[in-house]
Short mmCIF file of C-alpha atoms (C1' of nucleotides) in Angstrom, two decimals:
data_model
loop_
_atom_site.label_atom_id
_atom_site.label_comp_id
_atom_site.label_asym_id
_atom_site.label_seq_id
_atom_site.Cartn_x
_atom_site.Cartn_y
_atom_site.Cartn_z
CA MET A 23 21.89 27.55 -3.39
CA THR A 24 18.78 29.41 -3.37
CA SER A 25 16.64 26.28 -3.57
CA ASN A 26 16.28 25.43 0.21
CA ALA A 27 16.78 28.96 1.52
CA VAL A 28 15.70 29.37 5.26
CA PRO A 29 12.34 31.04 5.30
CA ASP A 30 13.14 35.46 5.93
CA ILE A 31 10.73 34.60 8.98
CA VAL A 32 12.45 32.27 10.61
CA VAL A 33 15.70 34.46 10.17
CA GLY A 34 13.79 37.46 11.87
CA ARG A 35 13.28 35.34 14.76
CA LEU A 36 16.73 34.34 15.31
CA PRO A 37 18.06 38.25 16.90
CA ILE A 38 15.21 37.55 19.29
CA TYR A 39 16.15 33.81 20.63
CA LEU A 40 19.74 35.69 20.80
CA ARG A 41 18.20 37.88 23.33
CA VAL A 42 16.34 35.31 25.57
CA LEU A 43 19.83 33.33 25.65
CA ASN A 44 21.86 36.47 26.27
CA HIS A 45 19.52 37.10 29.31
CA LEU A 46 19.45 33.58 30.21
CA ILE A 47 23.30 33.55 30.39
CA ALA A 48 22.83 36.70 32.32
CA GLU A 49 20.97 34.95 34.85
CA GLY A 50 23.65 31.96 34.99
CA ARG A 51 21.31 29.71 33.53
CA GLN A 52 23.38 26.50 31.85
CA ILE A 53 20.48 24.64 30.29
CA THR A 54 17.37 25.82 28.53
CA SER A 55 14.42 24.06 26.55
CA SER A 56 12.43 24.84 23.85
CA GLN A 57 9.27 25.01 26.36
CA GLU A 58 11.13 27.72 28.39
CA LEU A 59 11.75 29.63 25.06
CA GLY A 60 8.41 29.46 23.88
CA ASP A 61 7.03 30.96 26.96
CA ARG A 62 9.21 33.51 27.58
CA LEU A 63 8.49 34.80 24.08
CA GLY A 64 5.01 33.90 23.54
CA ILE A 65 5.43 31.58 20.35
CA SER A 66 4.95 27.63 20.66
CA SER A 67 7.62 25.45 21.43
CA ALA A 68 7.21 23.43 18.41
CA GLN A 69 8.41 26.99 16.57
CA ILE A 70 11.04 26.94 18.20
CA ARG A 71 12.13 23.65 17.59
CA LYS A 72 11.32 24.07 13.75
CA ASP A 73 13.35 26.70 13.71
CA LEU A 74 16.44 25.88 14.90
CA SER A 75 16.09 22.25 12.62
CA HIS A 76 16.75 24.82 9.42
CA PHE A 77 20.70 25.39 10.89
CA GLY A 78 21.27 22.05 12.32
CA GLU A 79 20.77 19.85 15.84
CA PHE A 80 21.70 22.02 18.95
CA GLY A 81 19.82 20.12 21.43
CA LYS A 82 19.55 16.62 23.32
CA GLN A 83 16.84 14.83 23.80
CA GLY A 84 15.49 14.55 27.21
CA THR A 85 17.79 17.22 28.29
CA GLY A 86 17.16 20.57 26.35
CA TYR A 87 19.59 22.98 24.81
CA ASN A 88 22.91 24.27 26.28
CA VAL A 89 22.47 28.04 26.63
CA ALA A 90 25.96 29.20 25.91
CA TYR A 91 26.33 26.61 23.17
CA LEU A 92 23.07 27.68 21.15
CA ARG A 93 23.75 31.69 22.09
CA ASP A 94 27.41 30.53 20.46
CA GLN A 95 25.75 28.79 17.00
CA LEU A 96 23.25 31.61 16.70
CA THR A 97 25.93 34.12 16.55
CA GLU A 98 27.39 32.54 14.17
CA ILE A 99 24.66 31.63 11.74
CA LEU A 100 23.52 35.24 11.77
CA ASN A 101 27.19 36.41 11.30
CA VAL A 102 27.18 38.75 14.40
CA ASP A 103 30.62 37.13 15.63
CA ARG A 104 32.32 39.94 14.19
CA GLU A 105 32.27 43.57 13.94
CA TRP A 106 30.43 45.69 11.34
CA ARG A 107 30.86 49.25 10.50
CA MET A 108 27.87 51.25 9.65
CA VAL A 109 27.73 54.88 8.17
CA LEU A 110 25.01 56.97 9.87
CA ILE A 111 23.20 59.76 7.54
CA GLY A 112 21.90 62.08 9.30
CA ALA A 113 22.81 64.24 12.18
CA GLY A 114 19.46 65.09 13.40
CA ASP A 115 17.51 64.44 16.87
CA LEU A 116 17.78 60.92 15.73
CA GLY A 117 21.17 60.82 14.72
CA HIS A 118 21.69 62.15 18.02
CA ALA A 119 20.02 59.33 19.88
CA LEU A 120 21.60 56.93 17.23
CA VAL A 121 25.47 57.80 18.16
CA HIS A 122 24.57 57.33 21.77
CA TYR A 123 22.56 54.07 21.57
CA HIS A 124 25.50 51.85 23.53
CA ARG A 125 23.60 48.64 21.84
CA PHE A 126 24.96 48.94 18.77
CA ALA A 127 28.49 48.58 19.19
CA GLU A 128 27.29 46.43 22.63
CA HIS A 129 26.18 43.85 19.73
CA GLY A 130 29.31 44.59 17.52
CA PHE A 131 27.57 47.29 15.12
CA GLN A 132 30.28 50.17 14.87
CA ILE A 133 29.29 53.14 13.42
CA ALA A 134 32.32 54.50 11.16
CA ALA A 135 31.40 58.17 10.39
CA VAL A 136 28.46 59.96 10.39
CA PHE A 137 27.27 62.77 7.44
CA ASP A 138 24.56 65.65 7.18
CA ASN A 139 24.05 67.87 4.19
CA ASP A 140 23.69 70.94 6.88
CA ALA A 141 26.51 73.18 6.66
CA ASP A 142 25.30 73.99 10.26
CA LYS A 143 26.45 71.07 11.28
CA ILE A 144 29.07 69.91 8.73
CA GLY A 145 32.53 70.03 10.57
CA HIS A 146 30.49 70.00 13.86
CA LYS A 147 30.19 67.25 16.94
CA LEU A 148 27.68 64.61 17.16
CA GLY A 149 28.42 62.76 20.21
CA GLU A 150 32.26 61.99 19.99
CA TYR A 151 31.57 61.64 16.14
CA ASP A 152 32.78 64.46 13.31
CA VAL A 153 29.86 65.18 10.95
CA HIS A 154 30.85 65.12 7.52
CA SER A 155 29.52 66.41 4.64
CA ILE A 156 27.34 64.10 2.35
CA ASP A 157 29.81 65.26 -0.43
CA ASP A 158 32.24 62.64 1.28
CA LEU A 159 30.33 59.86 1.47
CA GLU A 160 31.89 57.88 -1.72
CA ASN A 161 35.26 58.39 0.03
CA LEU A 162 34.56 57.78 3.68
CA VAL A 163 32.96 54.43 2.83
CA ARG A 164 35.31 53.37 0.96
CA LEU A 165 38.02 53.86 3.18
CA HIS A 166 36.39 52.38 6.44
CA GLN A 167 35.37 49.51 4.53
CA VAL A 168 31.94 50.45 5.58
CA GLU A 169 29.11 47.49 4.91
CA MET A 170 25.61 48.71 6.29
CA ALA A 171 24.16 52.16 6.82
CA ILE A 172 21.61 53.66 8.78
CA ILE A 173 19.22 56.72 6.91
CA ALA A 174 17.94 58.87 9.45
CA VAL A 175 17.42 61.91 6.85
CA PRO A 176 13.92 62.67 6.39
CA VAL A 177 11.84 61.40 3.62
CA ALA A 178 12.92 63.91 0.98
CA ALA A 179 16.19 62.81 0.78
CA ALA A 180 15.98 59.01 2.06
CA ARG A 181 15.70 57.81 -2.01
CA ASP A 182 18.82 59.84 -3.14
CA VAL A 183 20.99 58.42 0.00
CA ALA A 184 19.94 55.12 -0.46
CA THR A 185 20.67 54.74 -4.23
CA ARG A 186 24.19 56.11 -3.21
CA LEU A 187 25.04 53.87 -0.81
CA ILE A 188 23.72 51.54 -3.15
CA ASN A 189 26.43 52.44 -5.82
CA LEU A 190 28.98 52.33 -3.05
CA GLY A 191 28.19 48.98 -2.76
CA ILE A 192 26.19 48.31 0.24
CA LYS A 193 24.50 46.07 1.18
CA ALA A 194 22.37 46.27 4.40
CA ILE A 195 20.30 49.34 5.03
CA LEU A 196 18.41 50.32 8.17
CA CYS A 197 15.92 52.90 7.06
CA TYR A 198 14.13 55.29 9.87
CA ALA A 199 12.59 57.38 6.79
CA PRO A 200 9.31 56.78 5.88
CA VAL A 201 9.35 55.44 2.54
CA THR A 202 9.25 51.92 0.72
CA LEU A 203 12.79 52.27 -0.96
CA THR A 204 12.87 50.21 -4.27
CA VAL A 205 15.77 48.00 -4.07
CA PRO A 206 18.49 45.66 -6.61
CA LEU A 207 17.90 41.69 -5.32
CA GLY A 208 20.39 41.00 -2.68
CA VAL A 209 20.19 44.38 -1.11
CA GLN A 210 18.46 43.99 2.34
CA VAL A 211 16.25 46.91 3.99
CA GLN A 212 14.42 46.97 7.29
CA TYR A 213 12.58 49.57 8.48
CA ILE A 214 11.63 51.19 11.12
CA ASP A 215 8.45 54.09 11.46
CA PRO A 216 7.14 54.13 14.92
CA VAL A 217 4.28 56.38 13.30
CA ALA A 218 3.11 53.34 11.61
CA GLN A 219 3.41 51.01 14.69
CA LEU A 220 1.00 53.58 16.55
CA GLN A 221 -1.55 53.24 13.97
CA HIS A 222 -1.45 49.45 13.66
CA MET A 223 -2.20 49.88 17.56
CA ALA A 224 -5.12 52.42 17.21
CA TYR A 225 -6.57 49.78 15.10
CA TYR A 226 -7.63 47.87 17.93
CA GLN A 227 -8.52 51.07 20.58
CA THR A 228 -12.41 50.59 20.03
CA VAL A 229 -15.08 50.28 22.51
CA GLU A 230 -15.54 47.16 21.99
CA ALA A 231 -12.03 45.62 21.24
CA ARG A 232 -12.56 44.08 17.63
CA MET B 25 -17.20 40.07 16.77
CA THR B 26 -14.10 37.67 16.93
CA SER B 27 -15.31 35.38 13.95
CA ASN B 28 -14.29 37.15 11.01
CA ALA B 29 -11.61 39.46 12.32
CA VAL B 30 -9.27 41.21 9.66
CA PRO B 31 -5.81 39.63 10.08
CA ASP B 32 -3.30 41.39 12.04
CA ILE B 33 -1.06 41.11 8.86
CA VAL B 34 -3.49 42.81 7.10
CA VAL B 35 -3.87 45.82 9.54
CA GLY B 36 -0.38 46.05 9.72
CA ARG B 37 0.11 47.02 5.98
CA LEU B 38 -2.97 49.84 6.27
CA PRO B 39 -0.76 52.18 7.86
CA ILE B 40 1.91 51.88 4.97
CA TYR B 41 -1.02 52.06 2.44
CA LEU B 42 -2.07 55.26 4.06
CA ARG B 43 1.66 56.55 4.11
CA VAL B 44 1.94 56.42 0.07
CA LEU B 45 -1.44 57.79 -0.56
CA ASN B 46 -0.56 60.91 1.64
CA HIS B 47 2.38 60.72 -0.87
CA LEU B 48 0.10 60.73 -3.72
CA ILE B 49 -2.20 63.45 -2.55
CA ALA B 50 1.01 65.54 -2.01
CA GLU B 51 2.09 64.98 -5.49
CA GLY B 52 -1.48 66.25 -6.82
CA ARG B 53 -2.58 63.26 -7.73
CA GLN B 54 -6.34 62.03 -8.18
CA ILE B 55 -6.50 58.68 -8.57
CA THR B 56 -4.98 55.70 -8.29
CA SER B 57 -4.93 52.22 -9.29
CA SER B 58 -3.54 48.84 -7.04
CA GLN B 59 -1.42 48.47 -9.61
CA GLU B 60 0.30 51.89 -8.81
CA LEU B 61 0.09 51.41 -5.17
CA GLY B 62 1.69 47.64 -5.47
CA ASP B 63 4.61 48.96 -7.66
CA ARG B 64 5.00 51.94 -4.86
CA LEU B 65 5.21 49.16 -2.04
CA GLY B 66 6.80 46.30 -3.67
CA ILE B 67 3.55 44.22 -3.12
CA SER B 68 1.14 42.84 -6.03
CA SER B 69 -1.82 44.61 -6.90
CA ALA B 70 -3.79 41.26 -5.93
CA GLN B 71 -3.20 41.98 -2.46
CA ILE B 72 -3.92 45.57 -2.33
CA ARG B 73 -6.80 44.61 -3.16
CA LYS B 74 -7.98 41.52 -1.12
CA ASP B 75 -6.49 43.71 2.02
CA LEU B 76 -9.19 46.36 1.10
CA SER B 77 -11.95 44.03 0.61
CA HIS B 78 -11.68 43.23 4.09
CA PHE B 79 -12.78 46.69 5.14
CA GLY B 80 -15.30 47.45 2.03
CA GLU B 81 -15.40 48.43 -1.61
CA PHE B 82 -13.83 51.56 -2.37
CA GLY B 83 -12.68 51.76 -6.12
CA LYS B 84 -14.47 52.08 -9.21
CA GLN B 85 -14.05 49.27 -11.76
CA GLY B 86 -12.13 50.61 -14.86
CA THR B 87 -10.87 53.67 -12.90
CA GLY B 88 -9.62 52.71 -9.48
CA TYR B 89 -9.08 54.72 -6.52
CA ASN B 90 -10.13 58.43 -5.26
CA VAL B 91 -6.93 59.10 -3.52
CA ALA B 92 -8.33 61.07 -1.16
CA TYR B 93 -11.28 59.40 -0.61
CA LEU B 94 -9.43 55.99 0.10
CA ARG B 95 -7.23 58.13 2.60
CA ASP B 96 -10.00 59.29 4.36
CA GLN B 97 -11.57 55.66 4.98
CA LEU B 98 -8.20 54.15 6.11
CA THR B 99 -7.99 57.00 8.26
CA GLU B 100 -10.78 55.92 9.95
CA ILE B 101 -10.28 52.41 9.69
CA LEU B 102 -7.36 52.68 11.38
CA ASN B 103 -9.06 55.22 14.61
CA VAL B 104 -6.42 57.60 13.40
CA ASP B 105 -8.95 60.36 12.36
CA ARG B 106 -8.80 62.07 15.98
CA GLU B 107 -5.97 62.51 18.56
CA TRP B 108 -4.24 60.13 20.48
CA ARG B 109 -2.74 61.15 24.00
CA MET B 110 0.55 59.26 25.24
CA VAL B 111 2.92 59.12 27.91
CA LEU B 112 6.37 58.86 26.99
CA ILE B 113 8.52 56.65 30.12
CA GLY B 114 12.29 57.40 29.39
CA ALA B 115 14.13 60.96 29.02
CA GLY B 116 17.42 59.50 28.02
CA ASP B 117 18.47 60.21 24.49
CA LEU B 118 16.18 58.23 22.93
CA GLY B 119 13.43 59.85 25.29
CA HIS B 120 15.06 63.20 23.72
CA ALA B 121 14.69 62.10 19.89
CA LEU B 122 11.11 61.51 20.53
CA VAL B 123 10.02 64.33 22.23
CA HIS B 124 11.48 66.27 19.07
CA TYR B 125 9.82 63.66 16.27
CA HIS B 126 7.34 65.85 14.55
CA ARG B 127 5.81 62.98 13.07
CA PHE B 128 3.92 62.16 15.96
CA ALA B 129 2.15 64.99 16.37
CA GLU B 130 1.76 65.34 12.73
CA HIS B 131 -0.37 62.35 12.55
CA GLY B 132 -2.08 62.79 15.90
CA PHE B 133 -0.20 61.13 18.39
CA GLN B 134 0.65 63.78 21.16
CA ILE B 135 3.02 63.16 24.10
CA ALA B 136 0.91 64.40 26.93
CA ALA B 137 4.00 63.78 29.82
CA VAL B 138 7.06 62.34 30.03
CA PHE B 139 8.65 60.37 32.84
CA ASP B 140 12.01 59.11 34.41
CA ASN B 141 13.13 57.66 37.72
CA ASP B 142 16.61 59.78 37.73
CA ALA B 143 16.54 62.73 40.26
CA ASP B 144 19.11 64.80 37.81
CA LYS B 145 15.98 64.53 35.25
CA ILE B 146 12.99 65.11 37.04
CA GLY B 147 12.12 68.87 37.42
CA HIS B 148 13.94 69.80 34.10
CA LYS B 149 12.95 69.85 30.41
CA LEU B 150 13.23 67.79 28.01
CA GLY B 151 12.44 69.86 24.81
CA GLU B 152 9.04 71.30 25.77
CA TYR B 153 8.20 68.95 28.40
CA ASP B 154 8.89 68.73 32.14
CA VAL B 155 10.39 65.39 33.07
CA HIS B 156 8.45 63.83 35.85
CA SER B 157 9.05 61.29 38.42
CA ILE B 158 7.60 58.29 37.70
CA ASP B 159 6.23 58.00 40.72
CA ASP B 160 3.63 60.55 39.35
CA LEU B 161 3.05 58.40 36.48
CA GLU B 162 -0.60 57.12 38.06
CA ASN B 163 -1.79 60.46 38.56
CA LEU B 164 -0.62 61.73 35.21
CA VAL B 165 -1.96 59.05 33.07
CA ARG B 166 -5.44 59.53 34.32
CA LEU B 167 -5.57 63.43 34.70
CA HIS B 168 -4.71 63.69 30.82
CA GLN B 169 -6.77 60.52 29.84
CA VAL B 170 -4.01 58.99 28.14
CA GLU B 171 -4.59 55.80 26.12
CA MET B 172 -1.34 54.93 24.83
CA ALA B 173 2.50 55.03 26.19
CA ILE B 174 6.31 54.76 24.52
CA ILE B 175 8.74 52.74 26.59
CA ALA B 176 12.04 54.30 26.10
CA VAL B 177 13.74 52.96 29.41
CA PRO B 178 16.24 50.52 30.09
CA VAL B 179 15.61 46.55 29.73
CA ALA B 180 16.09 46.29 33.37
CA ALA B 181 13.05 48.83 33.90
CA ALA B 182 10.84 48.07 31.34
CA ARG B 183 8.73 45.16 32.62
CA ASP B 184 7.69 47.03 35.58
CA VAL B 185 6.96 50.39 33.84
CA ALA B 186 4.61 48.24 31.47
CA THR B 187 2.88 46.22 34.30
CA ARG B 188 2.36 49.36 35.90
CA LEU B 189 1.01 51.25 32.38
CA ILE B 190 -1.47 47.77 31.59
CA ASN B 191 -2.79 48.03 35.36
CA LEU B 192 -3.68 52.13 34.50
CA GLY B 193 -6.03 50.60 31.46
CA ILE B 194 -3.41 51.73 29.05
CA LYS B 195 -3.92 49.00 26.06
CA ALA B 196 -1.12 50.04 23.12
CA ILE B 197 2.45 50.33 24.04
CA LEU B 198 5.43 50.89 21.83
CA CYS B 199 8.31 49.27 23.43
CA TYR B 200 12.09 50.63 22.67
CA ALA B 201 13.32 48.28 25.23
CA PRO B 202 14.80 44.85 23.52
CA VAL B 203 12.42 42.11 25.93
CA THR B 204 9.23 40.43 25.06
CA LEU B 205 6.09 41.86 27.69
CA THR B 206 3.70 39.28 28.35
CA VAL B 207 0.56 40.99 28.29
CA PRO B 208 -3.30 40.19 28.93
CA LEU B 209 -5.81 39.69 25.95
CA GLY B 210 -6.30 43.01 24.67
CA VAL B 211 -3.58 44.94 25.28
CA GLN B 212 -1.56 45.64 22.47
CA VAL B 213 2.38 45.95 22.09
CA GLN B 214 4.65 46.81 19.41
CA TYR B 215 8.42 46.60 19.19
CA ILE B 216 11.00 48.15 18.04
CA ASP B 217 14.56 47.02 18.17
CA PRO B 218 17.50 47.95 15.96
CA VAL B 219 19.74 45.58 16.75
CA ALA B 220 17.39 42.65 15.95
CA GLN B 221 16.79 44.33 12.42
CA LEU B 222 20.64 44.81 11.85
CA GLN B 223 21.37 41.15 13.21
CA HIS B 224 18.57 39.84 10.58
CA MET B 225 20.28 41.72 7.82
CA ALA B 226 23.87 40.54 8.92
CA TYR B 227 22.56 36.74 8.19
CA TYR B 228 22.26 37.64 4.32
CA GLN B 229 25.98 39.19 4.41
CA THR B 230 28.04 36.47 3.18
CA VAL B 231 30.65 36.25 0.33
CA GLU B 232 28.29 34.37 -1.68
CA ALA B 233 24.73 35.81 -1.07
CA ARG B 234 22.52 33.23 0.76
"C1'" DT C 24 -18.62 50.50 -27.42
"C1'" DA C 25 -13.54 49.09 -25.96
"C1'" DG C 26 -10.40 49.45 -22.77
"C1'" DA C 27 -9.35 49.19 -18.05
"C1'" DT C 28 -9.36 48.17 -13.11
"C1'" DT C 29 -12.45 46.13 -9.40
"C1'" DG C 30 -13.62 42.65 -6.20
"C1'" DT C 31 -13.99 38.04 -5.51
"C1'" DT C 32 -13.26 32.87 -5.93
"C1'" DA C 33 -10.30 29.25 -6.06
"C1'" DA C 34 -5.80 27.66 -6.29
"C1'" DT C 35 -1.46 27.71 -4.58
"C1'" DC C 36 1.75 28.38 -1.30
"C1'" DG C 37 3.87 28.89 2.77
"C1'" DA C 38 4.19 28.65 7.91
"C1'" DT C 39 2.58 26.78 12.33
"C1'" DT C 40 1.03 23.64 15.14
"C1'" DA C 41 0.44 18.77 17.16
"C1'" DA C 42 2.48 14.51 17.41
"C1'" DC C 43 5.20 11.23 17.94
"C1'" DA C 44 9.45 7.76 17.14
"C1'" DA C 45 14.27 8.74 18.90
"C1'" DT C 46 17.23 8.71 22.54
"C1'" DC C 47 19.58 11.23 26.46
"C1'" DT D 18 14.94 2.16 33.85
"C1'" DA D 19 11.77 5.99 33.57
"C1'" DG D 20 10.87 10.76 32.15
"C1'" DA D 21 11.43 14.18 29.34
"C1'" DT D 22 12.45 16.78 25.53
"C1'" DT D 23 14.55 17.24 21.07
"C1'" DG D 24 14.14 16.98 15.38
"C1'" DT D 25 10.70 15.73 11.82
"C1'" DT D 26 6.73 14.21 10.05
"C1'" DA D 27 2.07 14.74 8.49
"C1'" DA D 28 -1.29 17.62 9.17
"C1'" DT D 29 -3.76 22.25 9.75
"C1'" DC D 30 -4.00 26.48 9.04
"C1'" DG D 31 -3.31 31.13 7.22
"C1'" DA D 32 -1.88 34.01 3.61
"C1'" DT D 33 -0.78 35.20 -1.37
"C1'" DT D 34 -1.37 34.80 -5.73
"C1'" DA D 35 -3.68 34.33 -10.42
"C1'" DA D 36 -7.55 34.80 -12.74
"C1'" DC D 37 -11.86 36.35 -14.57
"C1'" DA D 38 -16.46 37.90 -14.35
"C1'" DA D 39 -18.89 42.53 -13.26
"C1'" DT D 40 -18.87 46.71 -14.60
"C1'" DC D 41 -17.42 51.82 -14.84
#
DNA sequence: TAGATTGTTAATCGATTAACAATC
DNA sequence: TAGATTGTTAATCGATTAACAATC
């Protein structure tokens, strides 16, 4: 059903809500409110209630939300109540940081295999992973039933890698290369470009703030 | 002037436009059009023209845009026709990747100093940088006239670090810690949370795509 | 001149907010 | 019961798109 799809911008906020809920649980909190969630996130309580209303009714009038229950519900809605297997393409410094980034595994995102095209890296270790030749991408994606990918290669290689991933049926790509990928409908791409974010902030750094 | 400020969402697209223009220059192109830029970015030509119109008139009817000229103009508008000095707080794996990330320097974002609170790291090198004690943050930010910061510390430390940076007059923070910072008006924060982005994409990974 | 493309206006579309009845 | 907070509706606000006169 496409007709009453949840707006993508709403979906994008759910992981942030999930994050706050996990913090609240860590603090031992049982109950919260849209007001408190909004305060913690710098958004309005109305927006929180509206966003949640796309998925169901999770609260109790006069009381608020059960933190653990809402957390569990959002986890299900986001499909993150399971493990996801990913491939990492690019075993440079960024790849190095990514294989050591514990939050992936902590949230159910497992790196199944790591690839590079550099003969000096292939066959060696990156953290606890063997670095495979990019030639083995197709075999290993199928073997490990991988569904997501992280592109951490230079911009010149990114499009080719993306095309191969898409041909393999990968439907979710996290792209660290500073390019805009053209992908078929149904393929999700998220970009991380810290330079673009710094430039965005630089705009406001004037003598008289704009 | 706040009255006709440019929408932040428009400012956020300028770095992406800049990126395509740089690619076009690398390809030796002299002239482009809103149509071509839009095609490369997957957005409408109307949006490109509308966005640019907030800042002036940069094209020529019937012809399009001079690539180099538009690039130079956007560079000025974004305040990235100069060097920016940053501090990096956190000398872990992420910090390691960031000091080796050449795109920062290539775009005028210089890391002036690196900090950590781990005695095992302080005094040692991270890439070509000395790792300083976080105790020296105030002195070195002032000494090097730093204006931006990258937070690459664990979530438990992030708020404290941010507070100290803000007290130092830092007005732009790129935050890799998965928290929402509460900051005074005029302080920019941009977040990078790859887990949130994976979770966002996970939502759409269903048997029947939503 | 004819064709192309800009910059801008007005219309459309979508997202956020305010307000409040429902109800715990 | 009185107080609090949800879920939802309607109003507001803002962003995107379509269309076209201006003009290179």
